[in-house]
Coordinates of C-alpha atoms in Angstrom, one line a residue:
M1 CA -16.5 19.0 9.9
L2 CA -15.1 16.2 8.2
R3 CA -15.0 18.2 4.8
R4 CA -13.1 20.8 6.1
A5 CA -10.6 18.5 7.6
V6 CA -9.9 16.4 4.5
V7 CA -9.3 19.6 2.3
S8 CA -7.1 21.1 4.4
F9 CA -4.8 17.9 4.6
L10 CA -5.0 17.0 1.0
V11 CA -3.7 20.8 0.4
L12 CA -0.4 19.8 2.7
S13 CA 0.0 16.7 0.3
L14 CA 0.0 19.0 -3.2
S15 CA 2.4 21.5 -1.4
L16 CA 5.2 18.9 -1.4
P17 CA 6.9 19.4 -4.8
L18 CA 9.5 17.2 -4.2
A19 CA 6.4 10.7 -6.6
A20 CA 6.7 7.0 -10.7
D21 CA 9.4 6.7 -12.3
E22 CA 11.5 3.3 -13.0
R23 CA 13.4 3.5 -10.1
Q24 CA 10.4 3.1 -7.7
G25 CA 9.6 0.0 -9.8
Q26 CA 13.6 -1.6 -9.8
T27 CA 13.2 -1.0 -5.8
I28 CA 10.7 -3.3 -5.0
A29 CA 11.8 -6.0 -7.7
G30 CA 14.7 -6.2 -5.6
N31 CA 17.2 -5.0 -8.3
H32 CA 19.5 -2.8 -6.1
D33 CA 22.3 -3.2 -3.6
G34 CA 20.3 -2.0 -0.2
R35 CA 21.5 1.6 -0.8
K36 CA 20.8 2.9 -4.5
V37 CA 19.1 1.6 -7.7
T38 CA 21.9 1.3 -10.3
K39 CA 20.4 0.5 -13.8
P40 CA 17.4 0.1 -15.4
G41 CA 15.4 -2.7 -16.9
Y42 CA 12.0 -2.6 -15.2
L43 CA 9.9 -3.6 -17.9
E44 CA 12.1 -6.3 -19.0
W45 CA 11.8 -7.7 -15.1
L46 CA 8.3 -7.4 -15.2
T47 CA 8.0 -9.7 -18.6
A48 CA 10.2 -12.3 -17.2
R49 CA 7.9 -13.0 -14.3
G50 CA 4.9 -13.6 -16.7
L51 CA 3.3 -9.9 -15.1
M52 CA 2.9 -8.4 -18.4
T53 CA 0.6 -10.7 -20.0
D54 CA -2.7 -10.0 -21.1
S55 CA -4.2 -12.6 -18.9
N56 CA -6.3 -11.0 -15.8
Q57 CA -4.6 -7.8 -15.5
Q58 CA -6.8 -5.7 -13.4
T59 CA -8.8 -2.1 -13.5
V60 CA -8.0 -0.2 -10.2
A61 CA -10.2 2.7 -8.7
L62 CA -8.6 6.1 -7.8
F63 CA -10.0 8.7 -5.7
D64 CA -8.1 11.7 -6.5
T65 CA -8.2 15.4 -8.5
G66 CA -9.1 14.0 -11.5
Y67 CA -7.1 12.9 -14.7
D68 CA -5.5 14.0 -17.5
D69 CA -8.3 15.7 -19.8
G70 CA -6.9 15.0 -23.3
T71 CA -6.2 18.1 -24.6
G72 CA -3.2 17.0 -26.1
P73 CA -2.7 16.7 -30.1
E74 CA -5.7 14.8 -31.4
G75 CA -7.2 14.8 -27.9
D76 CA -5.0 12.0 -26.7
H77 CA -4.4 11.3 -22.7
H78 CA -0.8 11.5 -21.5
P79 CA 1.4 9.5 -24.1
D80 CA 2.5 7.2 -21.2
L81 CA -1.0 6.3 -20.3
E82 CA -2.0 5.3 -23.8
N83 CA -1.7 2.7 -26.3
P84 CA -3.7 1.0 -24.7
E85 CA -5.7 3.4 -22.9
R86 CA -5.9 3.2 -19.4
L87 CA -9.2 5.3 -18.8
V88 CA -11.9 2.9 -18.8
D89 CA -14.2 5.1 -16.8
I90 CA -14.7 8.4 -15.2
W91 CA -17.1 10.5 -13.2
S92 CA -16.8 13.8 -11.2
F93 CA -18.5 13.1 -7.8
V94 CA -18.0 17.1 -7.4
N95 CA -20.0 18.1 -10.1
N96 CA -22.2 15.1 -11.1
I97 CA -20.6 14.7 -14.6
P98 CA -18.8 12.3 -16.6
F99 CA -15.9 14.5 -17.1
A100 CA -12.9 15.2 -14.6
G101 CA -10.1 16.7 -15.8
D102 CA -7.3 17.2 -13.6
G103 CA -6.8 20.9 -13.0
R104 CA -4.0 20.1 -10.3
G105 CA -2.0 17.3 -11.6
H106 CA -2.5 15.1 -8.6
G107 CA -4.5 12.5 -9.8
T108 CA -2.5 12.1 -13.3
L109 CA 0.8 12.2 -11.1
V110 CA -1.1 8.9 -9.4
A111 CA -2.0 7.3 -12.5
G112 CA 1.3 7.1 -14.0
I113 CA 2.8 5.5 -10.8
L114 CA 0.2 2.6 -11.0
A115 CA -0.3 2.1 -14.7
G116 CA 2.6 4.2 -16.8
D117 CA 4.2 2.7 -19.6
G118 CA 7.5 5.3 -20.3
R119 CA 7.8 3.6 -23.5
G120 CA 4.7 5.9 -24.6
T121 CA 7.3 9.2 -24.7
G122 CA 10.7 7.2 -24.4
E123 CA 12.1 10.1 -22.3
K124 CA 15.0 9.1 -20.0
D125 CA 16.7 10.7 -17.7
P126 CA 20.7 11.1 -17.9
Q127 CA 20.9 7.7 -16.0
G128 CA 19.2 6.0 -18.6
F129 CA 15.8 5.2 -16.4
L130 CA 12.6 5.8 -18.6
L131 CA 10.4 8.5 -16.9
G132 CA 6.5 7.7 -16.3
T133 CA 7.3 4.1 -15.8
G134 CA 4.4 2.5 -13.5
I135 CA 4.5 -0.1 -11.1
A136 CA 1.7 -2.3 -12.9
P137 CA 1.7 -0.8 -16.8
K138 CA -1.3 -2.8 -18.0
T139 CA -3.7 -2.0 -15.2
R140 CA -6.9 -0.1 -16.4
I141 CA -8.1 2.8 -14.6
V142 CA -11.6 4.2 -13.4
M143 CA -11.0 7.7 -11.7
A144 CA -13.6 8.9 -9.2
Q145 CA -12.8 12.6 -9.0
I146 CA -13.3 13.5 -5.4
F147 CA -11.2 17.0 -5.4
Q148 CA -11.5 19.7 -8.2
P149 CA -9.9 23.2 -7.6
L150 CA -12.6 26.0 -7.3
V151 CA -10.1 28.4 -8.6
H152 CA -6.5 27.8 -10.6
G153 CA -3.6 28.5 -8.4
C154 CA -3.8 27.5 -4.7
S155 CA -5.8 26.0 -1.8
V156 CA -9.4 26.5 -2.6
F157 CA -11.1 23.0 -3.5
A158 CA -14.4 21.7 -4.2
T159 CA -15.1 18.5 -2.2
A160 CA -16.9 15.3 -2.7
T161 CA -15.8 13.8 0.5
R162 CA -19.4 13.9 2.6
V163 CA -20.2 10.2 3.5
E164 CA -23.0 10.2 1.2
D165 CA -20.7 11.3 -1.7
L166 CA -18.1 8.6 -1.2
T167 CA -20.8 6.2 -0.8
A168 CA -22.0 6.7 -4.0
A169 CA -18.4 6.9 -5.4
F170 CA -17.5 3.5 -3.7
A171 CA -20.7 1.7 -5.5
W172 CA -20.0 3.3 -8.9
A173 CA -16.3 2.2 -8.8
R174 CA -16.8 -1.4 -7.3
T175 CA -19.9 -2.5 -9.5
T176 CA -21.3 -1.8 -12.9
A177 CA -24.9 -0.4 -13.2
D178 CA -26.1 -3.9 -14.2
G179 CA -24.4 -5.2 -10.7
R180 CA -21.2 -6.8 -12.7
D181 CA -18.0 -6.5 -10.8
K182 CA -15.9 -3.4 -11.8
T183 CA -12.9 -3.0 -9.6
F184 CA -11.5 -5.0 -6.7
I185 CA -8.7 -2.6 -5.8
S186 CA -8.8 1.3 -5.1
N187 CA -6.1 3.4 -4.3
H188 CA -6.7 6.9 -2.2
S189 CA -3.7 9.5 -1.9
W190 CA -5.4 11.6 0.3
A191 CA -5.9 12.0 3.7
E192 CA -8.2 13.3 7.0
N193 CA -6.4 16.0 9.1
S194 CA -6.4 14.0 12.1
N195 CA -4.8 10.8 13.6
Q196 CA -8.1 9.8 15.4
Y197 CA -10.1 6.6 14.6
T198 CA -13.0 8.7 13.2
A199 CA -16.5 8.3 11.4
L200 CA -14.3 8.2 8.2
S201 CA -12.1 5.8 9.8
R202 CA -14.7 3.6 10.2
F203 CA -16.3 4.0 6.7
F204 CA -13.5 2.7 4.9
D205 CA -13.5 -0.3 7.7
E206 CA -16.8 -0.9 6.0
R207 CA -16.0 -0.8 2.6
V208 CA -13.3 -3.3 2.8
I209 CA -15.8 -5.7 3.4
D210 CA -18.7 -4.4 1.5
A211 CA -17.8 -1.4 -1.2
D212 CA -21.4 -1.4 -2.7
V213 CA -23.9 -1.5 0.1
N214 CA -26.7 -0.7 -2.4
R215 CA -26.6 -4.5 -4.0
P216 CA -27.3 -7.2 -1.7
G217 CA -24.7 -9.1 -0.5
A218 CA -20.8 -8.3 0.1
Q219 CA -18.8 -6.6 -2.5
P220 CA -15.2 -6.6 -1.1
M221 CA -12.6 -4.2 -2.2
T222 CA -8.9 -3.9 -1.0
L223 CA -8.6 -0.3 -0.1
V224 CA -4.9 1.1 -0.2
V225 CA -4.6 4.4 1.4
A226 CA -1.6 6.9 2.5
A227 CA -0.2 7.2 5.7
G228 CA -0.1 11.4 5.5
N229 CA 3.0 13.5 5.8
A230 CA 2.8 14.8 9.5
G231 CA 6.0 12.5 10.3
P232 CA 8.4 12.4 11.8
R233 CA 6.4 12.6 15.0
D234 CA 5.1 9.2 16.7
D235 CA 1.4 8.7 16.3
T236 CA 1.1 10.7 13.2
V237 CA -1.0 8.2 10.6
N238 CA -3.8 9.8 9.4
S239 CA -7.3 8.9 10.0
L240 CA -8.1 7.1 6.9
A241 CA -5.1 4.7 7.4
V242 CA -5.4 4.1 11.2
A243 CA -8.7 1.9 9.7
K244 CA -7.9 -2.0 10.3
N245 CA -9.1 -3.3 7.3
V246 CA -7.1 -1.0 4.9
I247 CA -3.6 -1.1 3.6
A248 CA -1.9 1.9 5.2
V249 CA 1.2 3.1 3.2
G250 CA 4.6 5.2 4.1
S251 CA 6.9 6.7 2.3
T252 CA 10.7 5.8 1.6
Q253 CA 13.6 7.9 -0.3
N254 CA 13.9 7.1 -4.1
Y255 CA 17.8 7.3 -4.9
R256 CA 17.9 10.4 -6.6
P257 CA 20.7 12.9 -5.1
S258 CA 20.0 16.6 -5.9
T259 CA 24.0 16.2 -7.2
Q260 CA 23.0 13.6 -9.5
P261 CA 23.2 14.9 -13.3
G262 CA 19.2 15.7 -14.3
A263 CA 18.2 15.5 -10.8
P264 CA 15.9 18.8 -9.6
P265 CA 17.9 20.8 -7.3
L266 CA 17.7 21.1 -3.7
D267 CA 16.0 24.7 -3.6
C268 CA 13.1 23.0 -5.3
I269 CA 12.1 21.2 -2.0
F270 CA 9.1 22.9 0.0
P271 CA 10.8 25.1 2.7
G272 CA 11.6 23.5 6.2
V273 CA 11.7 20.0 4.8
P274 CA 14.8 18.2 6.3
D275 CA 18.3 17.6 4.7
N276 CA 17.6 13.9 4.8
E277 CA 14.5 13.9 2.5
E278 CA 17.5 14.2 -0.1
S279 CA 16.8 10.7 -1.4
R280 CA 20.5 9.1 -0.9
H281 CA 19.1 5.8 0.6
I282 CA 16.2 3.6 -0.6
S283 CA 15.8 1.8 2.7
R284 CA 15.4 5.1 4.8
V285 CA 11.7 6.4 5.5
N286 CA 11.0 9.9 4.4
E287 CA 11.1 12.0 7.3
T288 CA 7.3 13.5 6.6
S289 CA 6.5 10.1 6.5
G290 CA 3.1 9.3 9.2
R291 CA 4.5 7.0 11.8
G292 CA 2.2 4.9 14.0
R293 CA 2.1 4.9 17.5
R294 CA 5.5 3.7 19.3
F295 CA 5.6 0.5 20.7
G296 CA 8.7 -2.2 22.1
P297 CA 11.8 -1.6 23.7
G298 CA 12.1 1.8 25.0
S299 CA 8.6 2.7 25.2
A300 CA 5.8 2.4 27.4
A301 CA 3.7 0.6 25.0
A302 CA 3.7 -3.6 23.9
L303 CA 3.7 -4.5 20.5
H304 CA 0.9 -6.9 21.6
E305 CA -1.2 -3.9 22.7
T306 CA -0.4 -1.5 19.8
R307 CA -2.0 -1.3 16.4
V308 CA 1.0 -1.8 14.0
K309 CA 0.7 1.4 11.5
P310 CA 1.7 2.2 8.7
D311 CA 0.9 -1.6 7.4
L312 CA 4.1 -1.0 4.8
V313 CA 6.1 1.6 3.3
A314 CA 7.1 2.3 -0.6
P315 CA 9.2 4.5 -2.2
G316 CA 7.6 7.7 -2.7
G317 CA 10.7 10.5 -2.5
R318 CA 11.6 12.5 -5.2
V319 CA 10.4 10.4 -8.1
F320 CA 9.0 11.7 -11.8
S321 CA 5.5 11.0 -13.2
T322 CA 3.1 11.9 -15.5
V323 CA 1.6 15.6 -15.9
P324 CA -1.4 16.7 -17.5
Y325 CA -0.5 16.5 -20.9
Q326 CA 1.2 20.2 -21.9
T327 CA -1.1 21.8 -19.2
D328 CA -0.5 25.6 -18.4
E329 CA -1.6 24.9 -14.7
T330 CA 0.3 24.9 -11.7
Y331 CA -0.3 21.6 -9.7
Y332 CA 1.1 22.4 -6.4
C333 CA 0.6 25.3 -4.1
P334 CA 2.6 27.7 -3.1
R335 CA 4.8 27.0 -6.2
T336 CA 8.1 26.9 -4.8
C337 CA 10.1 25.7 -8.0
R338 CA 8.2 24.6 -11.6
D339 CA 5.6 23.0 -13.2
Y340 CA 7.4 20.6 -14.8
W341 CA 11.3 19.2 -14.8
P342 CA 12.4 19.7 -17.0
D343 CA 10.7 22.8 -18.3
P344 CA 8.3 22.3 -21.5
P345 CA 8.2 22.8 -24.3
V346 CA 7.4 19.0 -23.6
G347 CA 6.6 19.2 -20.1
Y348 CA 5.4 15.2 -20.0
H349 CA 6.6 14.4 -16.5
S350 CA 7.3 16.3 -13.1
Y351 CA 8.9 15.0 -9.8
V352 CA 6.8 15.0 -6.5
Q353 CA 7.3 13.6 -2.9
A354 CA 4.6 12.3 -0.2
T355 CA 3.0 9.4 0.8
S356 CA 0.3 10.2 -1.8
Y357 CA 2.8 9.0 -4.2
A358 CA 4.1 5.9 -2.7
T359 CA 0.4 4.7 -2.0
P360 CA -0.2 3.5 -6.0
V361 CA 3.3 2.0 -5.8
V362 CA 1.9 -0.8 -3.2
T363 CA -1.6 -0.4 -4.9
G364 CA 0.5 -1.6 -8.4
V365 CA 1.7 -4.5 -6.2
V366 CA -2.0 -5.4 -5.0
A367 CA -3.2 -5.4 -8.5
L368 CA -0.2 -7.6 -9.9
K369 CA -0.6 -10.1 -7.1
R370 CA -4.1 -10.3 -8.1
K371 CA -3.6 -11.2 -11.5
W372 CA -0.7 -14.0 -9.9
F373 CA -3.4 -15.4 -8.1
L374 CA -6.3 -15.2 -10.9
D375 CA -3.6 -16.8 -13.4
R376 CA -3.5 -19.8 -10.6
N377 CA -7.7 -19.9 -10.7
V378 CA -7.8 -18.4 -7.3
S379 CA -10.0 -15.6 -6.8
P380 CA -8.0 -13.4 -3.5
L381 CA -10.3 -11.6 -0.6
P382 CA -8.7 -8.4 0.5
S383 CA -7.8 -10.3 3.6
L384 CA -5.4 -12.5 1.7
L385 CA -3.8 -9.8 -0.3
K386 CA -2.9 -7.8 2.4
A387 CA -1.4 -10.8 4.0
A388 CA 0.6 -11.7 1.0
V389 CA 2.0 -8.3 0.5
I390 CA 2.8 -8.1 4.3
A391 CA 4.3 -11.5 4.6
T392 CA 6.8 -10.8 1.6
A393 CA 7.9 -7.4 2.8
D394 CA 11.3 -6.3 3.3
D395 CA 12.4 -6.0 6.9
L396 CA 14.4 -2.5 7.0
G397 CA 15.4 -2.7 10.5
S398 CA 19.5 -3.4 9.1
F399 CA 19.3 0.2 7.8
Y400 CA 16.8 1.7 10.1
A401 CA 18.4 2.2 13.6
A402 CA 18.7 -1.5 14.2
D403 CA 14.5 -1.5 14.5
H404 CA 13.6 -4.6 12.9
R405 CA 10.0 -5.4 11.7
P406 CA 7.4 -4.8 13.3
S407 CA 8.0 -0.8 13.1
S408 CA 5.9 2.1 14.2
T409 CA 8.4 4.1 11.5
F410 CA 7.7 1.2 8.3
G411 CA 5.1 -1.1 9.5
W412 CA 5.9 -4.3 8.3
G413 CA 8.3 -3.9 5.9
R414 CA 9.0 -2.0 2.3
V415 CA 6.6 -3.7 -0.4
N416 CA 8.6 -6.5 -2.0
L417 CA 7.0 -7.6 -5.5
D418 CA 10.3 -9.9 -6.0
R419 CA 9.5 -12.1 -3.0
L420 CA 5.9 -11.9 -3.6
T421 CA 6.1 -13.3 -7.0
D422 CA 9.1 -15.6 -7.0
T423 CA 9.2 -19.4 -7.0
A424 CA 9.6 -20.2 -3.3
A425 CA 7.1 -22.6 -2.0
R426 CA 4.0 -20.9 -0.5
F427 CA 0.9 -22.0 1.0
W428 CA -2.4 -19.9 1.3
V429 CA -5.5 -19.9 3.1
N430 CA -8.4 -17.7 1.1
E431 CA -11.0 -16.5 3.0
R432 CA -14.0 -18.5 3.0
P433 CA -17.2 -19.3 5.3
Q434 CA -16.2 -22.6 5.8
F435 CA -13.2 -21.8 7.5
A436 CA -14.9 -18.8 9.5
V437 CA -14.2 -19.4 13.6
A438 CA -16.7 -18.8 16.4
T439 CA -15.3 -18.0 20.2
G440 CA -13.3 -21.2 21.2
Q441 CA -13.1 -23.2 17.6
Q442 CA -9.8 -23.9 15.8
R443 CA -8.6 -24.8 12.0
S444 CA -5.7 -26.3 11.6
W445 CA -3.4 -27.7 8.7
T446 CA -0.1 -29.5 8.8
K447 CA 2.6 -28.4 6.2
T448 CA 6.4 -29.3 5.1
I449 CA 8.5 -26.4 5.3
G450 CA 10.3 -25.3 2.0
D451 CA 14.1 -24.5 1.8
P452 CA 15.5 -24.7 4.9
G453 CA 18.1 -22.5 4.5
K454 CA 15.4 -19.7 3.8
D455 CA 13.2 -17.7 6.4
I456 CA 9.8 -18.7 6.8
Y457 CA 6.9 -16.0 7.1
I458 CA 3.5 -16.8 8.4
V459 CA 0.5 -14.1 8.3
L460 CA -2.9 -14.2 9.5
V461 CA -5.1 -11.5 8.5
W462 CA -8.6 -10.7 8.9
S463 CA -11.4 -8.2 8.1
D464 CA -13.0 -7.1 11.6
P465 CA -16.6 -5.1 11.6
A466 CA -16.2 -1.5 12.1
S467 CA -15.2 0.4 15.4
P468 CA -16.8 2.5 17.6
V469 CA -15.6 6.3 17.0
V470 CA -12.9 6.5 19.7
Q471 CA -10.4 9.7 20.1
S472 CA -7.6 7.7 19.6
S473 CA -5.6 6.2 16.7
Q474 CA -6.2 2.9 17.9
G475 CA -9.8 1.4 16.9
F476 CA -11.7 -1.0 19.0
L477 CA -10.7 -4.6 17.7
Y478 CA -14.1 -6.7 17.9
N479 CA -12.9 -10.1 16.7
D480 CA -9.8 -11.2 18.7
L481 CA -7.9 -14.5 16.5
T482 CA -4.9 -16.0 17.3
L483 CA -2.3 -17.5 15.1
T484 CA 0.0 -20.4 16.4
V485 CA 2.3 -22.7 14.4
E486 CA 3.9 -25.8 16.1
R487 CA 6.9 -28.1 15.3
Q488 CA 6.5 -31.3 14.7
G489 CA 6.6 -33.2 17.5
G490 CA 5.5 -30.3 19.7
A491 CA 9.2 -29.6 20.5
A492 CA 8.8 -25.8 20.3
F493 CA 6.0 -23.5 18.9
W494 CA 5.7 -19.5 17.8
R495 CA 2.8 -17.6 18.7
G496 CA 1.2 -14.8 16.4
N497 CA 2.6 -11.2 17.3
N498 CA 5.0 -12.8 19.9
F499 CA 8.2 -11.3 18.8
N500 CA 11.4 -11.6 20.1
E501 CA 11.3 -7.8 20.6
N502 CA 8.3 -8.0 23.2
V503 CA 9.2 -11.3 25.0
T504 CA 13.2 -10.8 25.5
G505 CA 13.6 -7.4 24.6
K506 CA 15.9 -8.4 21.9
D507 CA 14.7 -6.6 18.6
D508 CA 15.9 -8.9 15.6
G509 CA 12.8 -9.7 13.5
Y510 CA 12.0 -12.7 14.4
S511 CA 9.4 -14.4 16.2
H512 CA 10.4 -16.2 19.8
A513 CA 10.4 -20.0 19.8
Y514 CA 8.5 -21.0 22.9
A515 CA 8.7 -24.2 24.7
A516 CA 6.0 -26.1 25.9
G517 CA 3.9 -24.4 29.0
E518 CA 6.1 -21.4 28.7
P519 CA 3.1 -18.5 28.8
T520 CA 2.6 -16.6 26.0
L521 CA 1.2 -12.9 25.3
S522 CA -2.2 -12.2 23.7
D523 CA -2.4 -9.6 21.1
T524 CA -5.9 -7.8 21.5
A525 CA -5.0 -4.5 18.9
N526 CA -4.4 -6.0 15.7
T527 CA -6.0 -7.7 12.6
V528 CA -2.5 -9.0 11.4
E529 CA -0.7 -11.7 13.4
A530 CA 2.6 -12.8 11.7
V531 CA 4.9 -15.8 12.8
F532 CA 8.9 -15.0 11.3
I533 CA 11.2 -17.7 11.8
P534 CA 14.7 -17.3 11.0
A535 CA 16.8 -19.7 8.7
G536 CA 18.2 -23.0 9.6
T537 CA 15.5 -23.4 12.5
F538 CA 14.3 -26.6 10.5
K539 CA 15.8 -29.7 8.5
A540 CA 14.4 -30.3 4.7
G541 CA 11.4 -32.1 5.0
E542 CA 10.1 -31.3 8.8
K543 CA 6.3 -29.9 9.3
I544 CA 4.8 -27.5 11.1
T545 CA 1.0 -27.0 11.9
I546 CA -0.4 -23.7 11.5
R547 CA -3.5 -23.2 13.4
V548 CA -6.1 -20.5 13.6
T549 CA -8.1 -20.2 17.0
G550 CA -11.3 -17.8 17.3
T551 CA -9.9 -16.4 21.0
L552 CA -12.8 -14.1 21.1
V553 CA -15.5 -13.8 18.6
P554 CA -18.3 -11.5 19.5
Q555 CA -19.6 -10.7 16.2
G556 CA -19.0 -14.0 14.6
P557 CA -17.9 -16.4 12.7
Q558 CA -15.2 -14.3 11.6
G559 CA -13.5 -15.3 8.1
F560 CA -9.9 -14.9 7.8
S561 CA -6.9 -15.7 5.5
I562 CA -3.3 -16.9 5.5
Y563 CA -0.3 -16.7 3.7
A564 CA 2.9 -18.5 4.6
Y565 CA 6.1 -17.8 2.6
N566 CA 8.4 -20.8 2.4
V567 CA 5.9 -23.2 3.2
R568 CA 4.7 -26.1 1.0
R569 CA 1.4 -26.4 0.0

């Protein structure tokens, strides 16, 4: 049952021939005007941020259809994935062999979005953007092939998506045969054809906490998963993405209208995709991107009673990436346009569109942030990495129907590598046993705010024990923690996920400032609790106290992480 569901959804994902190029990178680097990206330069920006140095570059596991099999000249892989060689390990869990050529192209496209360096081919579009440029170009890859075509052409697949196969794949990806760490991050640009909390959802929640159950102790791993392409209906985030502990990713448009010189024409879009998939505005969510359950003003559900999904969005529409080197295979189906754009004889790149291709954008950002932490002698747990990318994301509410974050359409926002790695003050608590809380226990930190002219973003995240399987997208929350931020002197305080949206009905993306004695709301649905405070609330030098309380922790004590932007350590 699981196997059949996974196959049918992956076929849907691959059948949208409409995601990495330099425009994706420039979008998340903040080099845009809110609507479009106007100039190249992403690799130079990464270098200026210190993110291209060799120290602590990450290895990421891709669970996908395989990897460019090296059939190009002299056995090389794709030029944008060579020098240095990105692939460090590969295994087919379909055929149980150490070879996993990519007859479909999906895995190679994802690899290019994550780790491509467009200088390998040097190909540019007419606007000067390097094609095949990934988000984290020095990231290495281990490829776990869990899908492989049985026949050339369309929709018949061999799969390795049974729990026993995936258990082996995670163990292989997480640790080496002698027990050393191999990868700490994995990308899953595939889905199960369900929006329920299934056995696979539970499995993914477990793997964030311990990816290699064959070894003693816990080997945690950050899992970044696609939200699926069943939008724009509400509550359509797929079952991998409704897992509590993963980072679920939806897709925003790129800026590449079909009228722009060198852009693929509209007749290459999969039949039935609406015109607003045209990619005219980088702050619009793709129509087909999976949505969460609706909450807030005008709906029957309240934010503090509803799981916020997707967690984040990233550009994944009509963007170019790497395809298997000079393959003659079709890598999407049905074939409604071309294998390449432009056509061979070169055949290095093509374009696609789906949450499959937004997901490795976030995976690349997580890899760069993990390097950033390690460069500062901090080894971040998955909860800290998730808190960091959520806290620093872009609120798209000004562009998206005045629906500010958190949103059932774009979650906590579009991932923002600029804010994630800038020079603003920041404070964090990395998940550690000594900070864990039982029911009624509390931890607190008193800190000074940073720049009073900037917003303050504080996010609490914990990895909750896996839930029982339920016929709902709202998996059961076992351990309930509460985030509180108090102004020094007690004149005001803020409660996690008590936004103006669900307290006063004013949806502005900011937390409600409570006065002493005012009744608060209790979030009983989310493993993410956030407090967002607008610029101008504090004066220079003012202090706040950040508190985490174990509200109800039946399976504790529960560890957690905090990431606070514009708060001094």
